[in-house]
CSV table of C-alpha atoms and ligand atoms in Angstrom, one decimal:
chain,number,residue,atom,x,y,z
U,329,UNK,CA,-12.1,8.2,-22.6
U,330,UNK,CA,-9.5,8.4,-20.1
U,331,UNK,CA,-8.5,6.8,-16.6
U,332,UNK,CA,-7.9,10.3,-14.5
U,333,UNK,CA,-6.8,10.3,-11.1
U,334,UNK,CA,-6.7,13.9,-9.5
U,335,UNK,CA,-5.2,14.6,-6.3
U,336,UNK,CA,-6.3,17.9,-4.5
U,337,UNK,CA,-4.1,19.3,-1.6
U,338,UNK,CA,-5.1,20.8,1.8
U,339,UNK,CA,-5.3,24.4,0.2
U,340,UNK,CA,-8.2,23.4,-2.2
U,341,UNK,CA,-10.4,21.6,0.0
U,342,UNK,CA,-9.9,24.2,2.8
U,343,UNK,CA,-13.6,25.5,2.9
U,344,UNK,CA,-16.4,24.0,2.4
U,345,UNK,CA,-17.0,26.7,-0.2
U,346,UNK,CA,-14.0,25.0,-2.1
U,347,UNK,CA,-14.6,21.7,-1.7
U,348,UNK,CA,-17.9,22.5,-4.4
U,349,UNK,CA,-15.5,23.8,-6.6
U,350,UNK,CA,-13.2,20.8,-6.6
U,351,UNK,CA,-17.1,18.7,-7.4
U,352,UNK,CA,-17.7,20.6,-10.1
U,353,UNK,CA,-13.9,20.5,-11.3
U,354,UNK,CA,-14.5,16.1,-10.7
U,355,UNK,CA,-17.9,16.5,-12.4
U,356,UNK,CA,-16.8,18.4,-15.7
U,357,UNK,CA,-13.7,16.0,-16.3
U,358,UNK,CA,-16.4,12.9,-15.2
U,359,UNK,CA,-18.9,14.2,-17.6
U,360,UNK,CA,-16.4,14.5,-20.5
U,361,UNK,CA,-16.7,10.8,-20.1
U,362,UNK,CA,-13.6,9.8,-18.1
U,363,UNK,CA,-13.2,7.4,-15.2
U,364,UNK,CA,-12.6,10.0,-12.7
U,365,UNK,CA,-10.5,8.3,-8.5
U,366,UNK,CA,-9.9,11.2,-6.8
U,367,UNK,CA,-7.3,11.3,-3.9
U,368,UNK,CA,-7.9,14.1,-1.3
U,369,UNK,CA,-5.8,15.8,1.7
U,370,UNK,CA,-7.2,16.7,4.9
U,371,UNK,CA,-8.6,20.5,5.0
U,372,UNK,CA,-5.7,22.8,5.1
U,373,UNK,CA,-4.0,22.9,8.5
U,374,UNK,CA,-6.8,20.5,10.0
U,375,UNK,CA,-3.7,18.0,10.4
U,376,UNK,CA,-1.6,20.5,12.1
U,377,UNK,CA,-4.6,20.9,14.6
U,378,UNK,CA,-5.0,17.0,15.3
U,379,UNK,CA,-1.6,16.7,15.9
U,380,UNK,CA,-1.7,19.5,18.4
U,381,UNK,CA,-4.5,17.8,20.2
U,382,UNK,CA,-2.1,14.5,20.2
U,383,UNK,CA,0.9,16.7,21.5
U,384,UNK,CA,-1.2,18.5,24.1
U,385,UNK,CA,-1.7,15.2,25.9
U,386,UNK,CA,1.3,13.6,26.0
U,387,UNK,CA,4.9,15.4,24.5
U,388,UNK,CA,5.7,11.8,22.6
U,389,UNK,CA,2.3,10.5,21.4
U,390,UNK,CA,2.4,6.5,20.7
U,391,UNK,CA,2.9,6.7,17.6
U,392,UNK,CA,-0.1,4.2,16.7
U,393,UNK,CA,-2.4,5.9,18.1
U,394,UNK,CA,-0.7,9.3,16.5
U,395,UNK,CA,-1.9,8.3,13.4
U,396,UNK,CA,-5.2,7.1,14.5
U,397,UNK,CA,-5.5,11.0,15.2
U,398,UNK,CA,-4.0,12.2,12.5
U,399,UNK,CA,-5.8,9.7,9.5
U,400,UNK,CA,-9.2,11.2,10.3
U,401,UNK,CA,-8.3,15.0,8.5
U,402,UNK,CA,-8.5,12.9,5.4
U,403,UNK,CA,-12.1,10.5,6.2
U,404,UNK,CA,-13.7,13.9,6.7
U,405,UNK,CA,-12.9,15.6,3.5
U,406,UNK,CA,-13.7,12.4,1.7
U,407,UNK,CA,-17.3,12.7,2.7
U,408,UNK,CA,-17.9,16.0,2.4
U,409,UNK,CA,-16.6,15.9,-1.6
U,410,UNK,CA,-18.4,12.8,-1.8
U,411,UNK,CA,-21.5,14.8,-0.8
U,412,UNK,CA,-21.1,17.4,-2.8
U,413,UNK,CA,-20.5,15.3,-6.0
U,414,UNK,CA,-24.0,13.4,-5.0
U,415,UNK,CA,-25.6,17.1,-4.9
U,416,UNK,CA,-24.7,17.7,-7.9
U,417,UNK,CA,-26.0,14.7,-9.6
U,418,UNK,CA,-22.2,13.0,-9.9
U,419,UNK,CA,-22.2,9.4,-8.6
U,420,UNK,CA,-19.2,9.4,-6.1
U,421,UNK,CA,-18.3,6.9,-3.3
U,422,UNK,CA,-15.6,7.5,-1.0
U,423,UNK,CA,-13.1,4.9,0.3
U,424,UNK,CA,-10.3,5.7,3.3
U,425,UNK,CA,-7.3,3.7,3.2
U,426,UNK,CA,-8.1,0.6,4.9
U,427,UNK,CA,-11.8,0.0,2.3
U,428,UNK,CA,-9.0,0.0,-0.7
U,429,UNK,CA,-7.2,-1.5,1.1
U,430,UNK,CA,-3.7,0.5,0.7
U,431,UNK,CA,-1.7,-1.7,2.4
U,432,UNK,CA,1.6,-0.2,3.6
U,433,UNK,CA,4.7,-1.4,6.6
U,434,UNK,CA,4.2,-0.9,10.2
U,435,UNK,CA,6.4,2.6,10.6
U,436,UNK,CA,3.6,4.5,12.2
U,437,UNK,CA,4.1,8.8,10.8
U,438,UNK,CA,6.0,7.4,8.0
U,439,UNK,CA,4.9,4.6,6.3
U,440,UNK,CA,5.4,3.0,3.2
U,441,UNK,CA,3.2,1.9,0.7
U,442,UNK,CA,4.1,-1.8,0.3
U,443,UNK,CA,0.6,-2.9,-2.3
U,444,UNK,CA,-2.4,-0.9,-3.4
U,445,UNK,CA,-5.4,-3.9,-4.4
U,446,UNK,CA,-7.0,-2.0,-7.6
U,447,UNK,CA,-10.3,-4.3,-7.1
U,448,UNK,CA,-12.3,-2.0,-5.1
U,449,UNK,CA,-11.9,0.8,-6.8
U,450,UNK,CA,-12.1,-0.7,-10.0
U,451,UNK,CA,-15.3,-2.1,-9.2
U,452,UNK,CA,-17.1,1.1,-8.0
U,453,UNK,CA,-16.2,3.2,-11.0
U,454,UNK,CA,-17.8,0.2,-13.3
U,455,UNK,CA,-20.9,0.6,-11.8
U,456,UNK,CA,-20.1,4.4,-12.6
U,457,UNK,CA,-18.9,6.2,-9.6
U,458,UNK,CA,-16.3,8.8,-9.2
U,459,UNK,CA,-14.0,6.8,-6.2
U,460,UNK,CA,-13.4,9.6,-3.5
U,461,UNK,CA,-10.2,8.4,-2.1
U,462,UNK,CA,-8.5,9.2,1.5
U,463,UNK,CA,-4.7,10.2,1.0
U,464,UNK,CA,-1.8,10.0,3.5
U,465,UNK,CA,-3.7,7.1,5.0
U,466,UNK,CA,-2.7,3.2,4.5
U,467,UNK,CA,-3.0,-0.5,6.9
U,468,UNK,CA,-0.4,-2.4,8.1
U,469,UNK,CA,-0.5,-6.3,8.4
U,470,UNK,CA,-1.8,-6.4,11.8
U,471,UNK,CA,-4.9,-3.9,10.3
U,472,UNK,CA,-4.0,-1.0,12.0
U,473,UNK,CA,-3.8,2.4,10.9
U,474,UNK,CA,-0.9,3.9,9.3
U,475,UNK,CA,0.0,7.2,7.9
U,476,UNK,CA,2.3,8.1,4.8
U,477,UNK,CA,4.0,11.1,6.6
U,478,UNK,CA,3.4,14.7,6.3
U,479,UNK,CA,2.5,15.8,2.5
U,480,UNK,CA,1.9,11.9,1.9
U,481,UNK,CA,-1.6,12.2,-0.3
U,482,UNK,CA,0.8,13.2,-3.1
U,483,UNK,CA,2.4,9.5,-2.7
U,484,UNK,CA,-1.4,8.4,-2.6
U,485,UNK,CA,-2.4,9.7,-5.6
U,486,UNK,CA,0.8,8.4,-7.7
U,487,UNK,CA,0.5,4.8,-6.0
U,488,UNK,CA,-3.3,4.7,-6.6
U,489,UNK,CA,-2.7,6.1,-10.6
U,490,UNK,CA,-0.1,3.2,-10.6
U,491,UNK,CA,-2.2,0.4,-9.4
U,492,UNK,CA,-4.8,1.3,-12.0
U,493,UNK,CA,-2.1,2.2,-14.7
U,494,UNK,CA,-4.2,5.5,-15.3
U,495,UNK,CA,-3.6,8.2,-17.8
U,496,UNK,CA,-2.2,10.7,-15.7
U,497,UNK,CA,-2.1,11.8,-12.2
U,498,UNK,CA,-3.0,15.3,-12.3
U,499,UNK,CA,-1.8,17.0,-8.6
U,500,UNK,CA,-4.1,19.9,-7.9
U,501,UNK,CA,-2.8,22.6,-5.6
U,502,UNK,CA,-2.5,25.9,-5.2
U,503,UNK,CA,0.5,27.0,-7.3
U,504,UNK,CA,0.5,27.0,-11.1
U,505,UNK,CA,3.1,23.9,-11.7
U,506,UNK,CA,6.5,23.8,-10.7
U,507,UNK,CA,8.8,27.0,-10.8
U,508,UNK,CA,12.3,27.8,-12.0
U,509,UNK,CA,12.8,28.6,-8.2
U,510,UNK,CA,10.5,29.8,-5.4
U,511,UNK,CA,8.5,33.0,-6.9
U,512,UNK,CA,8.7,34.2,-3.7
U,513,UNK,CA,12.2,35.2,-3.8
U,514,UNK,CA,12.4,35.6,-7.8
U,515,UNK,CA,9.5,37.2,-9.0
U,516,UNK,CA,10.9,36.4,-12.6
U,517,UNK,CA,10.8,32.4,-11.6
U,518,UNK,CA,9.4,30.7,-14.8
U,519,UNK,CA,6.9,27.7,-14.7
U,520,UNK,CA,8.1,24.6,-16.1
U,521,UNK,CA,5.9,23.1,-18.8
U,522,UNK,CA,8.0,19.5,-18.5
U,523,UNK,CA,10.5,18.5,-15.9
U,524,UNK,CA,12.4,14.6,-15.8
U,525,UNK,CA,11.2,12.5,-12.8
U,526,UNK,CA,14.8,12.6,-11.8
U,527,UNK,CA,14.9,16.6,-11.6
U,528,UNK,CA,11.7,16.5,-10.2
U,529,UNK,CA,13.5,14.3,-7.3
U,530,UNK,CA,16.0,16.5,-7.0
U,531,UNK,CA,14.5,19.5,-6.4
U,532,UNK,CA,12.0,17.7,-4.0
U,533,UNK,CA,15.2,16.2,-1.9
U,534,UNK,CA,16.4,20.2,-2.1
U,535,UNK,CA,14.1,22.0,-0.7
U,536,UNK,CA,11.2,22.3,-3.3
U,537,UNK,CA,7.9,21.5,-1.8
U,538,UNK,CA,5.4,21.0,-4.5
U,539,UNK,CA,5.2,17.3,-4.4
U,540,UNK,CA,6.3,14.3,-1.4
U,541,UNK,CA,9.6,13.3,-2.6
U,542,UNK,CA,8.2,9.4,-2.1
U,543,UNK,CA,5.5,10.6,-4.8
U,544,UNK,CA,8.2,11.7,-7.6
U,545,UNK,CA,9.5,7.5,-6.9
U,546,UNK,CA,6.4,5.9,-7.4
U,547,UNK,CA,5.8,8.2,-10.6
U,548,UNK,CA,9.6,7.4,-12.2
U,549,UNK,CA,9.5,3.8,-10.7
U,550,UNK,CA,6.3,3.2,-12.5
U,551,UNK,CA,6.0,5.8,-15.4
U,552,UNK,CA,2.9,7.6,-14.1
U,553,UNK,CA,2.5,11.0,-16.1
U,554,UNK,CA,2.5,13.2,-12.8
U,555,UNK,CA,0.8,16.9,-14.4
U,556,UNK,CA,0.9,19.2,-11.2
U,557,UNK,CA,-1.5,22.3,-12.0
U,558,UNK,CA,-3.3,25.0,-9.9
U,559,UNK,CA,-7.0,24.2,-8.7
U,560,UNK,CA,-8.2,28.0,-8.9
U,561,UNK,CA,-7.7,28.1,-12.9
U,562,UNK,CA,-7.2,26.0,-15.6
U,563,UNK,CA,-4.0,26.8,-16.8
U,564,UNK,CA,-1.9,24.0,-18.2
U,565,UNK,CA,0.7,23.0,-15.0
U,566,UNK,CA,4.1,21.0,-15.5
U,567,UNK,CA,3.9,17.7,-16.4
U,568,UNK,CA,6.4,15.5,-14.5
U,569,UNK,CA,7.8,12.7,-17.2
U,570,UNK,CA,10.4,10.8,-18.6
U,571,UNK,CA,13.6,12.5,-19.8
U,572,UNK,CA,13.1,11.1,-23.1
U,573,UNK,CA,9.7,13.2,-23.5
U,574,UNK,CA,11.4,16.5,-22.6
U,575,UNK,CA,12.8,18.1,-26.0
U,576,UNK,CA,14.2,21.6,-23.7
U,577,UNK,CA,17.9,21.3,-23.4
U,578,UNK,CA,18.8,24.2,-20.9
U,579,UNK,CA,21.6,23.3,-18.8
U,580,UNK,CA,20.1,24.1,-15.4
U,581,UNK,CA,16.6,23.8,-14.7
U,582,UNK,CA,15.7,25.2,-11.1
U,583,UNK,CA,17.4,26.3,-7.9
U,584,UNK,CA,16.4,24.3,-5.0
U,585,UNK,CA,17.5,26.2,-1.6
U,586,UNK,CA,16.5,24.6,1.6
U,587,UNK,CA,16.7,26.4,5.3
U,588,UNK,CA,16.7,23.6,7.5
U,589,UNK,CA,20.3,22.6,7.3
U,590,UNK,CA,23.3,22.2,10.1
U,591,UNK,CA,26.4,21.1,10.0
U,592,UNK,CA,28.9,20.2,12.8
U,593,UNK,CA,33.0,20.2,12.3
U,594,UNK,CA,35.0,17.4,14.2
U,595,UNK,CA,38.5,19.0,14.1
U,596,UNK,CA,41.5,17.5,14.2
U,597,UNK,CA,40.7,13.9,14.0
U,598,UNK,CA,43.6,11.1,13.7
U,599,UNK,CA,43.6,10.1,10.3
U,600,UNK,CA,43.4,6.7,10.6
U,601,UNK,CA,40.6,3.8,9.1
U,602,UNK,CA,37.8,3.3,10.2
U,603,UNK,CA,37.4,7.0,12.2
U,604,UNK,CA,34.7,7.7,9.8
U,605,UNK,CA,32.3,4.6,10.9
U,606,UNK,CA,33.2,5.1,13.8
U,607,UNK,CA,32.0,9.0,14.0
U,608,UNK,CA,29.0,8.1,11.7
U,609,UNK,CA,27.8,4.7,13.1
U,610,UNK,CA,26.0,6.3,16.4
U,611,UNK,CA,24.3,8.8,14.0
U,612,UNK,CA,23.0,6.3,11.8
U,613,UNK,CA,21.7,4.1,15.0
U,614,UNK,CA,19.8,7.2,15.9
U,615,UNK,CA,18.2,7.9,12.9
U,616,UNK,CA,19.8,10.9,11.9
U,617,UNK,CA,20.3,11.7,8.0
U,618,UNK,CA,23.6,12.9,7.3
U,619,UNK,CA,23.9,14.5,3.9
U,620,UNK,CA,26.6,16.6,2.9
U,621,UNK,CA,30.2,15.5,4.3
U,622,UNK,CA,33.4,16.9,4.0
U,623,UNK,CA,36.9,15.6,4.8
U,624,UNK,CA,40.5,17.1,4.2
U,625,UNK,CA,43.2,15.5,3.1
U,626,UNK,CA,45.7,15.5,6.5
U,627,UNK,CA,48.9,16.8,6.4
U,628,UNK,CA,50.1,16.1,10.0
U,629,UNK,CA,47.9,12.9,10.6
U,630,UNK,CA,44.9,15.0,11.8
U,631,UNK,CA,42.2,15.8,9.4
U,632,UNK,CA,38.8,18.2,9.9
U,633,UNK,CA,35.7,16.8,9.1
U,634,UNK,CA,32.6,18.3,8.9
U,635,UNK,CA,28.8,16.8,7.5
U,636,UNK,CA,25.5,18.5,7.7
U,637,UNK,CA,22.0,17.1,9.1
U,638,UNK,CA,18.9,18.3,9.4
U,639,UNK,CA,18.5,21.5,11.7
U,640,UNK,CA,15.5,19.4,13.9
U,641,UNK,CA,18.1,16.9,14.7
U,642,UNK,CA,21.1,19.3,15.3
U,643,UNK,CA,21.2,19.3,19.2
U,644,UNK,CA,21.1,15.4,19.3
U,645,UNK,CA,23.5,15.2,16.6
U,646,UNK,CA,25.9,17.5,18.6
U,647,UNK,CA,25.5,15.3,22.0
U,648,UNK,CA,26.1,12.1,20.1
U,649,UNK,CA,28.7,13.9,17.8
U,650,UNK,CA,30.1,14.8,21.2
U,651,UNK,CA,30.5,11.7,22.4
U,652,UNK,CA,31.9,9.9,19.7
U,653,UNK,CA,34.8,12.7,18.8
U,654,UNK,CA,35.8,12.0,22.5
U,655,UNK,CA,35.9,8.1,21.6
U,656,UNK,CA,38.2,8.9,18.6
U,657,UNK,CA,40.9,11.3,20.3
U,658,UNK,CA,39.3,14.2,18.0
U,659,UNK,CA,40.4,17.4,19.3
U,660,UNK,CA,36.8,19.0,19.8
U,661,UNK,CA,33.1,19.8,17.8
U,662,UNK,CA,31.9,22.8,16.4
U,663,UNK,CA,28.1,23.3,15.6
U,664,UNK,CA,26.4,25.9,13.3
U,665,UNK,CA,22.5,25.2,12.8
U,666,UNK,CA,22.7,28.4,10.8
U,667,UNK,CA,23.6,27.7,7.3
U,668,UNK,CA,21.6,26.3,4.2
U,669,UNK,CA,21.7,24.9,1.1
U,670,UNK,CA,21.6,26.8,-2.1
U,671,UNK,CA,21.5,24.1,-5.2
U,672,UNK,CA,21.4,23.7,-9.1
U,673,UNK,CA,19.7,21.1,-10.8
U,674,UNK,CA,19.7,20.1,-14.6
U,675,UNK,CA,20.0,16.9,-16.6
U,676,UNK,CA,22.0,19.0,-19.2
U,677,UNK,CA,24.8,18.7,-16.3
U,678,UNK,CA,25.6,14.8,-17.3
U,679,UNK,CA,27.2,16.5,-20.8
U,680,UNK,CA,28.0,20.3,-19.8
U,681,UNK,CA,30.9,21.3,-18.2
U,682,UNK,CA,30.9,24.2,-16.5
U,683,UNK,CA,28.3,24.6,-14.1
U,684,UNK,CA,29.8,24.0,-11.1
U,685,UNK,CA,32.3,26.9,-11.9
U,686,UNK,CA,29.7,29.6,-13.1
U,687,UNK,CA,27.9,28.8,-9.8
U,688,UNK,CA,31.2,29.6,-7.7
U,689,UNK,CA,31.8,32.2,-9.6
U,690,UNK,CA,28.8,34.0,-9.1
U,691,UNK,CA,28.7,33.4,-5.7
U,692,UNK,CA,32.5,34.8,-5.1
U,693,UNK,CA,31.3,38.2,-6.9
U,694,UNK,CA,28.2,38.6,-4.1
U,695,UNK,CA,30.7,37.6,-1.7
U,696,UNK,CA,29.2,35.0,-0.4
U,697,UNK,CA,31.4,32.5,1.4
U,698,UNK,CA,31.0,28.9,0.6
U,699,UNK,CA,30.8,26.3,3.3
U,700,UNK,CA,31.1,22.6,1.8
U,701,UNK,CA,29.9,21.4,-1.6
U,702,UNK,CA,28.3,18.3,-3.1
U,703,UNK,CA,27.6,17.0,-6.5
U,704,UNK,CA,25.6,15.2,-8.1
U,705,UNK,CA,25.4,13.8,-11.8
U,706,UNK,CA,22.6,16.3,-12.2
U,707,UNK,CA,22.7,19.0,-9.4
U,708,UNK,CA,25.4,21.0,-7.7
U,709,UNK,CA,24.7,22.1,-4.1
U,710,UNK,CA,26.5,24.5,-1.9
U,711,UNK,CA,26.4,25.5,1.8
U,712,UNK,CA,26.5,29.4,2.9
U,713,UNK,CA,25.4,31.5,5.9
U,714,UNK,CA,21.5,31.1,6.0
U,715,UNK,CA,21.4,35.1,5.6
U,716,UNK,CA,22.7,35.0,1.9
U,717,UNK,CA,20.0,32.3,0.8
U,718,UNK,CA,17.8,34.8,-0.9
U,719,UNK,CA,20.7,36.7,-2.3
U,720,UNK,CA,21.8,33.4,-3.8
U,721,UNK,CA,18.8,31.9,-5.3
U,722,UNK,CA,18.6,35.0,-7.1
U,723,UNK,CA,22.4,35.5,-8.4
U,724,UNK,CA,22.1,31.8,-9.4
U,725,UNK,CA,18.3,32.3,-11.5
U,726,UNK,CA,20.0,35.0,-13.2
U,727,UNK,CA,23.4,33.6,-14.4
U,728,UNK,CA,21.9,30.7,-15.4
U,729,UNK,CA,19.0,32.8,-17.6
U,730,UNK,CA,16.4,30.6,-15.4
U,731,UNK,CA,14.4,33.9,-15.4
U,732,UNK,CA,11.3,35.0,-18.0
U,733,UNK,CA,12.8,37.1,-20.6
U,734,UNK,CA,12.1,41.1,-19.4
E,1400,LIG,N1,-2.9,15.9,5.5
E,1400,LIG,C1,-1.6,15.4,5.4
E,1400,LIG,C2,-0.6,16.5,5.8
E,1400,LIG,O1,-1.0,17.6,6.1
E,1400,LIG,C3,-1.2,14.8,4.1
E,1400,LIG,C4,-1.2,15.8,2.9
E,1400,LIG,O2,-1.8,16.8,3.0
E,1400,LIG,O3,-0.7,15.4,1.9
E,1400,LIG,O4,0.6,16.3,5.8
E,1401,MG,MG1,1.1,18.8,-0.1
């Protein structure tokens, strides 16, 4: 007898119709004699349609009151599986966020999970329940409602399989595990059976959407066994672990590619200390993420030096940008929301050499132009024109033998 805590996604409890098949799926693993808490998402695009209501009212909501709105996709899918479990015979209670209580900061949209009390929950499946619990949603100090930002009932589930140090967090959704790449755009992408936490982060951070990058945290920070399967079979998924339980040795594991990147150039900038802070300090008051930066050596005393953001915050980052490259005597900016991010992850990386030059390689043979590059012990990213991003996530799949054997 196990401690299972099962986490389905928006897709799975989309219809009513599939919120039975999720009880029985509960019911089966309950009546096999486990202590079954499972974590659920709002129905699928039902937190897309609160939001809307939210926006069509005022174009910044008060972010409070935002996720007032947007917590109560989650209360009503907690019910309704709750229901059905009880029609079926299957003890369940459901819990929201602030019954547990998941108790998490004050950042309204994006919270954090701060404590999770086990008590509650703990208490209910004593006396035999299955614990139907509300994801993305949590309760600050001053007991209001909070939510874990978009694609947060992943973090839920993790956090709530930590706080009861369960068995395994098993993420239901509607993809078979976690893919070599996107099968989307390589139709010979392979599923993983076992992937490190740290890869797992990776790809998250790069563009691979399968689980909340906060989730992959709390599962390395606290060693929950993270097994991310499909809920319309019963296929074995990809279990998320420690590197020491992974025996595969392949150099890369997956390419990550991610469309939502923009950079901006600040050319010719006096090369002198503290230009840098002084270019980045206004961007980081803003809340603006820079990731990938680039800066020449300078031959003359003038450098070029470009960095890329998110593509959402591209026209603020250009007027502050702007304004800052004026402050520094730079010559002038020059913005391109156009571009993305093609990377390669592996932990095999830390002891291969190599990889960084097959990848360059195979890019220069498609002719695609690289744009800025950054490393990591365990991944390799490059920027190109958006319009190659396909052609390179397959190249790359290929020359690194990512795909299923013809
Ligand atoms: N319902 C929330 C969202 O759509 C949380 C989640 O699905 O994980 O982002
Ligand atoms: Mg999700």
């Amino acid at each position: 007898m196990a401690l299972i805590v099962q986490k389905y996604g928006g897709t799975s409890v989309g219809t009513v119709e599939k919120i039975k098949n999720v009880a029985k799926r509960v019911a089966r693993t309950k009546e096999k004699g486990n202590d079954v808490v499972v974590v659920v998402s709002a129905m699928s695009g039902e937190t897309n349609r609160l939001l809307g209501l939210a926006h069509q009212i005022s174009e910044m909501p008060n972010e409070r009151e935002l996720d007032v709105v947007a917590a109560t996709g989650e209360q009503v899918t907690i019910g309704l599986l709750a229901i059905a479990l009880t029609e079926m015979g299957c003890k369940a209670k459901s819990f929201c966020g602030f019954q547990i209580p998941v108790l998490t900061d004050a950042a309204y949209v994006k919270a954090r999970i701060r404590q999770i009390r086990g008590e509650t929950i703990t208490q209910a499946l004593k006396e035999g329940y299955v614990a139907v619990v509300a994801g993305f949603q949590g309760i600050d100090d001053s007991g209001s409602i909070t939510t874990l930002g978009r694609g947060g009932s992943d973090t839920s589930a993790v956090a709530v399989a930590a706080a009861l140090k369960a068995d395994v967090c098993e993420i239901y959704t509607d993809v078979d595990g976690v893919y070599t790449t996107d099968p989307n755009i390589c139709s010979d992408a392979r599923k993983l059976d076992k992937i490190s936490f740290e890869e797992m982060l990776e790809l998250a951070s790069l563009g691979a959407k399968v689980l909340q990058i906060r989730s992959v945290e709390f599962g390395m920070k606290y060693g929950v066994r993270i097994h991310v399967r499909s809920s319309f079979n019963d296929n074995q998924g990809t279990i998320v672990t420690t590197e020491e339980e992974i025996m595969e040795t392949a150099v890369v594991s997956g390419v990550a590619y991610s469309k939502s990147e923009a950079k901006i150039t600040v050319v010719k900038v006096p090369d002198r200390p503290g230009i840098a802070a002084k270019i980045f300090k206004p961007l980081s008051e803003a809340n603006i993420v820079v990731d990938v930066i680039v800066q020449n050596v300078s031959v003359t005393g003038f450098t070029d030096l470009t960095f890329t953001i998110g593509r959402t915050d591209f026209k603020k980052a250009m007027q502050i940008t702007e304004k800052a490259a004026k402050d520094v005597g730079a010559e002038r900016i020059v913005g391109d929301d156009k571009i993305a991010k093609v990377s390669v992850v592996g932990m095999a990386m830390r002891s291969h050499s190599g990889v960084a030059l097959k990848l360059f390689e195979t890019l220069a043979a498609e002719g695609i132009n690289i744009l800025g590059i950054s490393t990591s012990e365990i991944k390799v990213s490059v920027l190109i024109e958006e319009k190659y991003t396909e052609l390179a996530v397959r190249v790359l799949h290929g020359a690194f033998g990512l795909g299923n054997p013809a």
